[in-house]
mmCIF file with all atom_site columns, C-alpha atoms in Angstrom:
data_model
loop_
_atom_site.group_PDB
_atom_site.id
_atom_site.type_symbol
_atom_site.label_atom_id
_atom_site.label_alt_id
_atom_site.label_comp_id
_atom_site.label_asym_id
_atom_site.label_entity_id
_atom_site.label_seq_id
_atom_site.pdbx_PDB_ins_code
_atom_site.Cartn_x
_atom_site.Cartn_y
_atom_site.Cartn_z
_atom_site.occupancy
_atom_site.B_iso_or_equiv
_atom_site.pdbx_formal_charge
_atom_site.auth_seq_id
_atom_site.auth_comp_id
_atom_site.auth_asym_id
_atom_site.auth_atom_id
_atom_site.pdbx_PDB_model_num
ATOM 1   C CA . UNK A 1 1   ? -246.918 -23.268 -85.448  1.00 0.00 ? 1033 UNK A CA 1
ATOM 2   C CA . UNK A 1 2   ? -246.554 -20.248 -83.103  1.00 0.00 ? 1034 UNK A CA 1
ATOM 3   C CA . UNK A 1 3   ? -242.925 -18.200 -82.878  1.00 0.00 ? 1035 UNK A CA 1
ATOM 4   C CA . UNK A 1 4   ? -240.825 -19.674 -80.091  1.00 0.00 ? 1036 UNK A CA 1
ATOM 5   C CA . UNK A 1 5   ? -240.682 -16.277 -78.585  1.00 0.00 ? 1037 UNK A CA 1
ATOM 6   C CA . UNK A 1 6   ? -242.448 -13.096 -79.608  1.00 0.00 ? 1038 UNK A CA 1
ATOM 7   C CA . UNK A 1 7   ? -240.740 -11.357 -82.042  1.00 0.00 ? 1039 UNK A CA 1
ATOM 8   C CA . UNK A 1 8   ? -238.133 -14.304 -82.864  1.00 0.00 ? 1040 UNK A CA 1
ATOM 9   C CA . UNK A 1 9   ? -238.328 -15.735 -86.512  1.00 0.00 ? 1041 UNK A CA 1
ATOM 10  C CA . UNK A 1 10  ? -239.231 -19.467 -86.931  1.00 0.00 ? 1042 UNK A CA 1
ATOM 11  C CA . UNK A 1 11  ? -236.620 -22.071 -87.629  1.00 0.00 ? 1043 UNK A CA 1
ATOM 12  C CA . UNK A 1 12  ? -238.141 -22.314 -91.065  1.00 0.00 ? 1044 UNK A CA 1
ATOM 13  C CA . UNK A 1 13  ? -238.248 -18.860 -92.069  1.00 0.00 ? 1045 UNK A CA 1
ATOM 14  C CA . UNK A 1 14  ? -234.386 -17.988 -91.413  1.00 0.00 ? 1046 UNK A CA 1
ATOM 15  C CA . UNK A 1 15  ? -233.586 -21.649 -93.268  1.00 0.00 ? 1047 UNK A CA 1
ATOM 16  C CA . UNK A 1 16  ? -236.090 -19.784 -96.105  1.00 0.00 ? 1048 UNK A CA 1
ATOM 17  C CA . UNK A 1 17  ? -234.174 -16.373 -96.135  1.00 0.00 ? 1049 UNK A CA 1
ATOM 18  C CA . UNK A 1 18  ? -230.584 -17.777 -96.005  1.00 0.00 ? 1050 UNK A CA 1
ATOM 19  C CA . UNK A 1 19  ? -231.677 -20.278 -99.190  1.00 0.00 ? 1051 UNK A CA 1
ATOM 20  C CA . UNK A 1 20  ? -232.815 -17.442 -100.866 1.00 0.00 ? 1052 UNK A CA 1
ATOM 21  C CA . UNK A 1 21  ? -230.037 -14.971 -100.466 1.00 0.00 ? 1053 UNK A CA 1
ATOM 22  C CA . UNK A 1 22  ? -227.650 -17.626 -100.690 1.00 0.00 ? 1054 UNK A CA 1
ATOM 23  C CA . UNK A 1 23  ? -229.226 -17.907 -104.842 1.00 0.00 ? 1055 UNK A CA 1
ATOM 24  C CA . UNK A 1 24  ? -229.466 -14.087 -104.700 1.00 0.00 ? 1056 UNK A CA 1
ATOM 25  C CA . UNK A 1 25  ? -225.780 -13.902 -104.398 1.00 0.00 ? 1057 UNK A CA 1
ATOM 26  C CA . UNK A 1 26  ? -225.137 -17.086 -106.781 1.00 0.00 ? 1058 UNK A CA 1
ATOM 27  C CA . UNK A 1 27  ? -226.845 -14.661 -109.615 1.00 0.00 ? 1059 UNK A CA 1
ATOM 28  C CA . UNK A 1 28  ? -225.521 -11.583 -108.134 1.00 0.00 ? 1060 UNK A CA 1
ATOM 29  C CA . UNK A 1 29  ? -222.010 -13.152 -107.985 1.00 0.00 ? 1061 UNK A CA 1
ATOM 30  C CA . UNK A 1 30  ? -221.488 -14.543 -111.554 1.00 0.00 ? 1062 UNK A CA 1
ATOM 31  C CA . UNK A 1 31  ? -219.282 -12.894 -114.016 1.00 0.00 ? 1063 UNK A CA 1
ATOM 32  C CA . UNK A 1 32  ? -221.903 -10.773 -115.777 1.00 0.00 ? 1064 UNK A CA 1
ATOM 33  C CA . UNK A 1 33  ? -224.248 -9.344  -113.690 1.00 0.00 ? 1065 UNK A CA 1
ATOM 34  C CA . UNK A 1 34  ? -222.366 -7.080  -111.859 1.00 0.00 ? 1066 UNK A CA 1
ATOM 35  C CA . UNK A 1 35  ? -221.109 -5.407  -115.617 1.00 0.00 ? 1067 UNK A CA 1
ATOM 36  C CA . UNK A 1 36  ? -224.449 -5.450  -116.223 1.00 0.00 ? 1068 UNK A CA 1
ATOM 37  C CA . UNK A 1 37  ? -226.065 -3.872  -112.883 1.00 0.00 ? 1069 UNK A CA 1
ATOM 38  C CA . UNK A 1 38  ? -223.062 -1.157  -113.306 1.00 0.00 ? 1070 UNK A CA 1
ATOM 39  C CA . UNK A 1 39  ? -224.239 -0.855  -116.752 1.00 0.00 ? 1071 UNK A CA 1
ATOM 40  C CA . UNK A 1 40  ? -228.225 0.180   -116.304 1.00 0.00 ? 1072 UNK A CA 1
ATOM 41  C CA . UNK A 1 41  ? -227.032 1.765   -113.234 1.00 0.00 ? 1073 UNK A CA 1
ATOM 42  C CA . UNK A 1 42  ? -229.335 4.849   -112.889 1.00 0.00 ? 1074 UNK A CA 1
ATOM 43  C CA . UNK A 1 43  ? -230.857 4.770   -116.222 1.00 0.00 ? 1075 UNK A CA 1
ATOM 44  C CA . UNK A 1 44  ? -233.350 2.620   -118.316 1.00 0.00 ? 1076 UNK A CA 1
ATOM 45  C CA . UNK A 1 45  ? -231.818 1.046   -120.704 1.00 0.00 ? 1077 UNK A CA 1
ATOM 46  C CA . UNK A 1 46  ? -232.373 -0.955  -124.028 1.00 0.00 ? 1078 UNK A CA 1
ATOM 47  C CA . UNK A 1 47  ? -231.014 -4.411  -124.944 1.00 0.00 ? 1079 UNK A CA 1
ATOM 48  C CA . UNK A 1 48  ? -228.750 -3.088  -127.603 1.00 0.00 ? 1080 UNK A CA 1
ATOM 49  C CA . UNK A 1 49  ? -227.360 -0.235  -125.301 1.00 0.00 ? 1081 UNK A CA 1
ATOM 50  C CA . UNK A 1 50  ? -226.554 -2.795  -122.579 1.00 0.00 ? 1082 UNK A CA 1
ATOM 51  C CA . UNK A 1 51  ? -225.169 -5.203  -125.292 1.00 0.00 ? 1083 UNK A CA 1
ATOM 52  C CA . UNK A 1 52  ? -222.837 -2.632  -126.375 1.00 0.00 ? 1084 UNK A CA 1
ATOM 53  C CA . UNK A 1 53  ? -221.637 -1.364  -123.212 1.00 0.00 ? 1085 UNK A CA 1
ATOM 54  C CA . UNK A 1 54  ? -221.169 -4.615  -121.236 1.00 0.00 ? 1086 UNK A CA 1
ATOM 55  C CA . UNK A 1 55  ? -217.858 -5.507  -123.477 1.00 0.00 ? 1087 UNK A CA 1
ATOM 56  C CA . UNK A 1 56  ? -217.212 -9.091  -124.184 1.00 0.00 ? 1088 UNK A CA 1
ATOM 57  C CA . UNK A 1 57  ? -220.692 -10.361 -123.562 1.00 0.00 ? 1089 UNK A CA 1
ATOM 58  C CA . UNK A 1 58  ? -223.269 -12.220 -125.351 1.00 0.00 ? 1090 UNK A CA 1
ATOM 59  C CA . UNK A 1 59  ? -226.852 -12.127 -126.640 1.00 0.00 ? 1091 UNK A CA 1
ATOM 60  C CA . UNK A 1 60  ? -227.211 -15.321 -125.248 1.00 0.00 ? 1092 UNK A CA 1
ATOM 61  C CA . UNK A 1 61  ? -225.423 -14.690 -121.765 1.00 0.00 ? 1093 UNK A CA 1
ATOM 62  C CA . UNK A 1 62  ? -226.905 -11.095 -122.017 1.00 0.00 ? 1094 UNK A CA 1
ATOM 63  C CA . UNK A 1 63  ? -230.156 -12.426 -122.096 1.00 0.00 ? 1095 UNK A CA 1
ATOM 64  C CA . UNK A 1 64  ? -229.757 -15.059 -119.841 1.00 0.00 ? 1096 UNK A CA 1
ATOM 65  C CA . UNK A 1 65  ? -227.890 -12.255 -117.075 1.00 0.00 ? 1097 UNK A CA 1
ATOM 66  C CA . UNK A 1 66  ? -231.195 -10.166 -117.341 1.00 0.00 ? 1098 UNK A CA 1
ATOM 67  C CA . UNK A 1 67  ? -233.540 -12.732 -116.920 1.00 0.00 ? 1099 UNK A CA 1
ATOM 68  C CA . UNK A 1 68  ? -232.035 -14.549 -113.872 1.00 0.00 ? 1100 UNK A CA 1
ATOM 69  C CA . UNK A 1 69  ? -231.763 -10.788 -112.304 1.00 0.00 ? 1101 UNK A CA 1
ATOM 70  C CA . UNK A 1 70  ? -235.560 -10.322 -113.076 1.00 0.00 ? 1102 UNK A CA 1
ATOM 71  C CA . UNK A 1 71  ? -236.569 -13.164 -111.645 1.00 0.00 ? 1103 UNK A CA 1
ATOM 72  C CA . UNK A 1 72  ? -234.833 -12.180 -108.464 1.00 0.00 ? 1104 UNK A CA 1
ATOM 73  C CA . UNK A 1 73  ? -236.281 -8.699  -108.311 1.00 0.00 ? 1105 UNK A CA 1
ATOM 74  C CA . UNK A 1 74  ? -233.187 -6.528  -109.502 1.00 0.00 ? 1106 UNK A CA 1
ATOM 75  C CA . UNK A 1 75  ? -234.356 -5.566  -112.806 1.00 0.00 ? 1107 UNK A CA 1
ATOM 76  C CA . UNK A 1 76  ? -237.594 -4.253  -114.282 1.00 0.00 ? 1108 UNK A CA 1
ATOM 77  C CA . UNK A 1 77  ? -237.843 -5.402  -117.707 1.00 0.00 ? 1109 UNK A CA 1
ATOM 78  C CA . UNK A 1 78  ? -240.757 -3.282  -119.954 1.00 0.00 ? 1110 UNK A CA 1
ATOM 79  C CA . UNK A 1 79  ? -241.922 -4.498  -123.173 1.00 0.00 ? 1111 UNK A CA 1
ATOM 80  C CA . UNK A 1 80  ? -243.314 -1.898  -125.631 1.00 0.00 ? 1112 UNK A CA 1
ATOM 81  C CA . UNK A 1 81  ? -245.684 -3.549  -128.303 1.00 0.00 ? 1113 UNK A CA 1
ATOM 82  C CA . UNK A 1 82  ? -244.254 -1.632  -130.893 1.00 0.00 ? 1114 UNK A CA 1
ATOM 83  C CA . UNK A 1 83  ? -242.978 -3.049  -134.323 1.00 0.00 ? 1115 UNK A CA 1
ATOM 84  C CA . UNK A 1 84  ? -239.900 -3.851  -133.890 1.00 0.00 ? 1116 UNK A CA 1
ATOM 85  C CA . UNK A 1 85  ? -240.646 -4.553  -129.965 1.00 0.00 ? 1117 UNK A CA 1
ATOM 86  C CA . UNK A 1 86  ? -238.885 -2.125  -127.977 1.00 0.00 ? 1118 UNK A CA 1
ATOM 87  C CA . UNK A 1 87  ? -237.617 -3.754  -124.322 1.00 0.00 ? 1119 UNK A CA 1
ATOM 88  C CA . UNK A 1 88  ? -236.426 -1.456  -122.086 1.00 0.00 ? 1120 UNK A CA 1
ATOM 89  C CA . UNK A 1 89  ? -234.401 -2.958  -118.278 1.00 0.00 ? 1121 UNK A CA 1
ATOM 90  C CA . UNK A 1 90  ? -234.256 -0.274  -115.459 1.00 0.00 ? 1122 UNK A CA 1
ATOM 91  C CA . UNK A 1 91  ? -233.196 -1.606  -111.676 1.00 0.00 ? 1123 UNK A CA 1
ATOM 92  C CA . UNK A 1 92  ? -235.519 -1.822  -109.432 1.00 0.00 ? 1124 UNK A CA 1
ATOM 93  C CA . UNK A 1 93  ? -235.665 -0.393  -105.847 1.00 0.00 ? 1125 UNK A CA 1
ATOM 94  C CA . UNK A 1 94  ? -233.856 -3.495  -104.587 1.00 0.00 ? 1126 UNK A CA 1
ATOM 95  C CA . UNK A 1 95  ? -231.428 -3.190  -107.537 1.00 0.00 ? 1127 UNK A CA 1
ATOM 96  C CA . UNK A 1 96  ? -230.961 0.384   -107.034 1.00 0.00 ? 1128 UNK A CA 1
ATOM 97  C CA . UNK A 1 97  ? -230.272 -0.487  -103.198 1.00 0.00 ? 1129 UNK A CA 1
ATOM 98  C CA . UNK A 1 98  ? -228.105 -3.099  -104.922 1.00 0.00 ? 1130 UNK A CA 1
ATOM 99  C CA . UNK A 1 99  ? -226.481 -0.650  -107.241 1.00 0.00 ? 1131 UNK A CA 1
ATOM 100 C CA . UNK A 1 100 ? -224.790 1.123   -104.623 1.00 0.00 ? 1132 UNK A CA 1
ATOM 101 C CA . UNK A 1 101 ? -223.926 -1.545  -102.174 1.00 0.00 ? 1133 UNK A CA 1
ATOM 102 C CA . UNK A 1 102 ? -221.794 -2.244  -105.095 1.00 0.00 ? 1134 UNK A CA 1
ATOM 103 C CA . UNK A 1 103 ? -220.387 0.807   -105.635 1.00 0.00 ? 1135 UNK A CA 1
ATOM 104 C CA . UNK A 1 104 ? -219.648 0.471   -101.806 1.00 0.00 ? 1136 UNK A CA 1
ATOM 105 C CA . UNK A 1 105 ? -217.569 -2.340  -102.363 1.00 0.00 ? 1137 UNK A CA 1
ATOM 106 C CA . UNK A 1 106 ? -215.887 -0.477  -105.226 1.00 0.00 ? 1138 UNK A CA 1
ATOM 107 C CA . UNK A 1 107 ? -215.114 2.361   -102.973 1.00 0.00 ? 1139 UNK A CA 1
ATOM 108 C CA . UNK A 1 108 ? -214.043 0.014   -100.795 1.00 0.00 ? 1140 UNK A CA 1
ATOM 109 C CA . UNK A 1 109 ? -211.516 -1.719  -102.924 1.00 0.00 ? 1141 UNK A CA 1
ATOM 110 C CA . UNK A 1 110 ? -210.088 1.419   -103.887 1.00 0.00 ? 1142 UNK A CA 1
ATOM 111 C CA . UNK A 1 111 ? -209.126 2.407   -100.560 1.00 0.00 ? 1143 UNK A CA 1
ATOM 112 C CA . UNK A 1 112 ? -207.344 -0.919  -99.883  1.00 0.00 ? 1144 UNK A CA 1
ATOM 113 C CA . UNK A 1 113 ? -205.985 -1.908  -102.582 1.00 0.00 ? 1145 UNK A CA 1
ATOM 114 C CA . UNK A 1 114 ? -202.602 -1.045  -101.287 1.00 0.00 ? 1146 UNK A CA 1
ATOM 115 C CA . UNK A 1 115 ? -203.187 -3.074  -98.254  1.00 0.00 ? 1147 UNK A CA 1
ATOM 116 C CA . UNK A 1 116 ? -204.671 -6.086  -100.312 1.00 0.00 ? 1148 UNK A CA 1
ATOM 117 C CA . UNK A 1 117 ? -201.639 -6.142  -102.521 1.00 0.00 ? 1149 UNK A CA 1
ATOM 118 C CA . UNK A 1 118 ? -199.675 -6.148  -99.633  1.00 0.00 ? 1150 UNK A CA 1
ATOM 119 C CA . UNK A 1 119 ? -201.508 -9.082  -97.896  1.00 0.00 ? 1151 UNK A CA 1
ATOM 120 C CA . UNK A 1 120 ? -201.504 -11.272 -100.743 1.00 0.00 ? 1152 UNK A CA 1
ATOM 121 C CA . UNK A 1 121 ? -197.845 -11.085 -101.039 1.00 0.00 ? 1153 UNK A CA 1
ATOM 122 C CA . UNK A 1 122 ? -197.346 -11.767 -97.364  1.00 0.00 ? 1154 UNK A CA 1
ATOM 123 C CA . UNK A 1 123 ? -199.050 -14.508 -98.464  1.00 0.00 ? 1155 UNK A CA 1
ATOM 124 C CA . UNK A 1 124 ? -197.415 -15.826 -101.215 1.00 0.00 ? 1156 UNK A CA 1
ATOM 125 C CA . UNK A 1 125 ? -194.324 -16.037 -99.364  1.00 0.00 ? 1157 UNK A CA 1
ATOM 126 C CA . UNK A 1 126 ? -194.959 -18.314 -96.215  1.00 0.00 ? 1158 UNK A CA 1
#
């Protein structure tokens, strides 16, 4: 089926990309990814390293956190047949990209906290 207009994106290709980012953010959005994107931030890094750095975490959920941000094309995972196997996890351009959207929103919260805080007990009152 042609484009409706030249240039315009079929029906079924923005239902396609809103699906998609809609699970991108589902991953991106749980509890541990976000410690963990922080934590292979620039770096490549090795299971253990990330284990001990993401506090609280894990194997299991560790594992689990990697593999779902793999699959979605935010980390690079490397295997090195050596004995024992050596894995290494480094972000990939879209996690990179992703890296410092987050540390937008950081920045972000930083500069309005104040005004957050403020709202929420504005809030709480009515």
């Amino acid at each position: 089926m042609d484009e409706p207009f030249p240039g315009t994106p079929m029906a079924t290709h923005v239902a396609q990309v809103h699906l998609v980012a809609r699970e991108v953010f589902g991953v991106v959005g749980s509890k541990w990814a976000v410690p963990v994107i922080e934590a292979i931030g620039t770096d490549t890094r090795r299971f253990g390293e990330l284990h001990r750095q993401v506090t609280g975490i894990s194997h299991r959920l560790l594992t689990a956190t990697l593999r779902q941000l793999e699959r979605n094309g935010v980390v690079d995972r490397r295997l090195h047949p050596t004995v024992p196997p050596r894995t290494e996890y480094r972000l990939t351009p879209a996690g990179r990209e992703l890296h410092n959207t987050i540390n937008g929103f950081c920045r972000w919260s930083r500069h309005h906290l104040d005004e957050v805080l403020a709202a929420r007990r504005r809030f709480e009152q009515a």
